[in-house]
């Protein structure tokens, strides 16, 4: 079964985004944060983005991390800053009614989240790899588009 988002927006950029992330120096795999630490980061990102804080689920019983309008699901492997930034970018896009899967709006939001919550250098590195992989990034600020 395909999601509502997938029905509206073909997710052509997903493999490109994943590859760019994997090639970025800041992208990490593995269980590096406790759920209480993740909850604090989710709170901070939500406040910064001006969205309702999504419900944090521990991802038990699934092998896929998910960021949706109302919840964030993080299995053990996804409990780190990299995955939180990625999945929170989906939450922001969904709540701002800009959900384009891994499309240009998502890519812009993710670059901004990484800049704010990881570092300027990490965002520049990700942007470089987005360009190398041909990931389209929205030119307009998601804050202005969604306002």
XYZ file of N, CA and C in Angstrom, residues 46-115:
210
model
N 11.184 21.177 16.663
C 9.767 21.552 16.499
C 9.546 23.020 16.821
N 10.120 23.477 17.923
C 9.972 24.891 18.302
C 10.611 25.802 17.262
N 11.806 25.459 16.810
C 12.508 26.242 15.796
C 11.708 26.319 14.498
N 11.101 25.191 14.112
C 10.355 25.128 12.852
C 8.933 25.661 12.969
N 8.477 25.893 14.183
C 7.120 26.391 14.375
C 6.055 25.358 14.085
N 6.338 24.104 14.460
C 5.360 23.027 14.250
C 4.990 22.409 15.594
N 3.932 21.604 15.586
C 3.570 20.830 16.769
C 4.572 19.693 16.902
N 5.012 19.458 18.101
C 5.968 18.379 18.343
C 5.309 17.037 18.018
N 5.927 16.248 17.139
C 5.363 14.925 16.836
C 5.565 13.966 18.010
N 4.719 12.980 18.089
C 4.847 11.939 19.106
C 6.056 11.083 18.743
N 6.928 10.843 19.706
C 8.123 10.037 19.483
C 7.818 8.589 19.806
N 7.986 7.719 18.805
C 7.805 6.275 18.994
C 9.164 5.600 18.922
N 9.316 4.518 19.663
C 10.614 3.849 19.729
C 10.910 2.943 18.536
N 9.991 2.781 17.626
C 10.235 2.019 16.408
C 10.297 0.513 16.592
N 9.873 0.020 17.750
C 9.866 -1.435 17.958
C 8.980 -2.098 16.925
N 9.463 -3.222 16.412
C 8.683 -3.993 15.444
C 8.812 -3.503 14.014
N 9.665 -2.512 13.784
C 9.869 -2.032 12.419
C 11.351 -1.850 12.149
N 11.696 -1.930 10.887
C 13.083 -1.720 10.487
C 13.225 -0.434 9.680
N 12.203 0.407 9.740
C 12.195 1.637 8.952
C 11.959 2.832 9.875
N 12.807 3.842 9.758
C 12.586 5.097 10.468
C 11.551 5.889 9.676
N 10.655 6.567 10.383
C 9.604 7.340 9.711
C 9.356 8.662 10.419
N 9.196 9.687 9.605
C 8.758 10.980 10.099
C 7.459 11.317 9.389
N 6.402 11.451 10.138
C 5.089 11.768 9.587
C 4.560 13.038 10.256
N 3.403 13.453 9.846
C 2.813 14.682 10.364
C 2.672 14.663 11.883
N 2.220 13.560 12.431
C 1.911 13.483 13.854
C 2.894 12.658 14.676
N 3.787 11.885 14.028
C 4.693 11.044 14.804
C 6.043 10.877 14.136
N 6.986 10.444 14.956
C 8.352 10.151 14.537
C 8.664 8.768 15.100
N 9.040 7.819 14.240
C 9.339 6.467 14.673
C 10.811 6.165 14.395
N 11.550 5.837 15.461
C 12.992 5.631 15.331
C 13.417 4.288 15.921
N 13.590 3.269 15.060
C 14.157 2.008 15.545
C 15.568 2.250 16.073
N 16.138 1.286 16.753
C 17.452 1.454 17.391
C 18.522 2.013 16.455
N 18.584 1.513 15.218
C 19.650 1.948 14.302
C 19.540 3.433 13.947
N 18.365 4.013 14.134
C 18.111 5.391 13.705
C 18.131 6.387 14.861
N 18.670 6.001 15.978
C 18.651 6.881 17.149
C 19.927 7.704 17.234
N 20.030 8.620 16.281
C 21.170 9.525 16.226
C 20.746 10.826 15.566
N 21.603 11.817 15.620
C 21.287 13.147 15.104
C 20.951 13.109 13.616
N 21.670 12.304 12.852
C 21.446 12.246 11.409
C 20.017 11.831 11.072
N 19.587 10.737 11.647
C 18.236 10.262 11.360
C 17.176 11.198 11.916
N 17.410 11.758 13.091
C 16.433 12.692 13.658
C 16.254 13.884 12.717
N 17.356 14.438 12.209
C 17.260 15.564 11.267
C 16.481 15.164 10.016
N 16.774 14.004 9.478
C 16.099 13.531 8.266
C 14.597 13.355 8.526
N 14.260 12.609 9.567
C 12.852 12.319 9.817
C 12.077 13.545 10.284
N 12.722 14.429 11.029
C 12.048 15.672 11.417
C 11.808 16.566 10.201
N 12.657 16.482 9.197
C 12.417 17.242 7.959
C 11.125 16.770 7.301
N 10.854 15.473 7.370
C 9.569 14.957 6.871
C 8.409 15.497 7.709
N 8.573 15.515 9.027
C 7.509 16.039 9.907
C 7.216 17.506 9.593
N 8.270 18.287 9.432
C 8.099 19.711 9.126
C 7.362 19.872 7.799
N 7.807 19.157 6.787
C 7.168 19.246 5.462
C 5.692 18.863 5.546
N 5.385 17.816 6.278
C 3.995 17.357 6.388
C 3.134 18.383 7.126
N 3.645 18.907 8.244
C 2.849 19.871 9.003
C 2.717 21.207 8.290
N 3.685 21.546 7.472
C 3.629 22.792 6.706
C 2.882 22.608 5.377
N 2.347 21.403 5.178
C 1.615 21.048 3.957
C 2.466 21.246 2.710
N 3.729 20.802 2.807
C 4.689 20.878 1.704
C 5.288 19.500 1.436
N 4.611 18.453 1.863
C 5.161 17.108 1.800
C 5.349 16.668 0.351
N 6.598 16.572 -0.060
C 6.921 16.087 -1.405
C 7.881 14.900 -1.325
N 7.684 14.064 -0.298
C 8.525 12.891 -0.042
C 9.970 13.333 0.152
N 10.861 12.995 -0.768
C 12.262 13.425 -0.699
C 12.556 14.470 -1.782
N 11.536 15.232 -2.143
C 11.640 16.206 -3.218
C 12.335 17.499 -2.815
N 12.229 18.516 -3.663
C 12.930 19.782 -3.448
C 12.607 20.493 -2.129
N 11.329 20.467 -1.701
C 10.984 21.109 -0.427
C 11.639 20.369 0.736
N 11.548 19.036 0.708
C 12.191 18.236 1.750
C 13.688 18.544 1.807
N 14.340 18.568 0.645
C 15.790 18.801 0.592
C 16.150 20.163 1.188
N 15.375 21.212 0.869
C 15.626 22.544 1.431
C 15.458 22.519 2.941
N 14.368 21.914 3.407
C 14.133 21.838 4.850
C 15.271 21.101 5.534
N 15.693 19.992 4.962
C 16.754 19.204 5.596
C 18.061 19.981 5.688
N 18.415 20.696 4.636
C 19.635 21.515 4.689
C 19.557 22.543 5.818
N 18.382 23.148 5.983
C 18.208 24.140 7.037
C 18.246 23.511 8.428
N 17.621 22.353 8.587
C 17.643 21.649 9.873
C 19.074 21.258 10.232
N 19.803 20.727 9.266
C 21.190 20.323 9.513
C 22.038 21.538 9.867
N 21.841 22.649 9.153
C 22.598 23.875 9.458
C 22.344 24.317 10.901
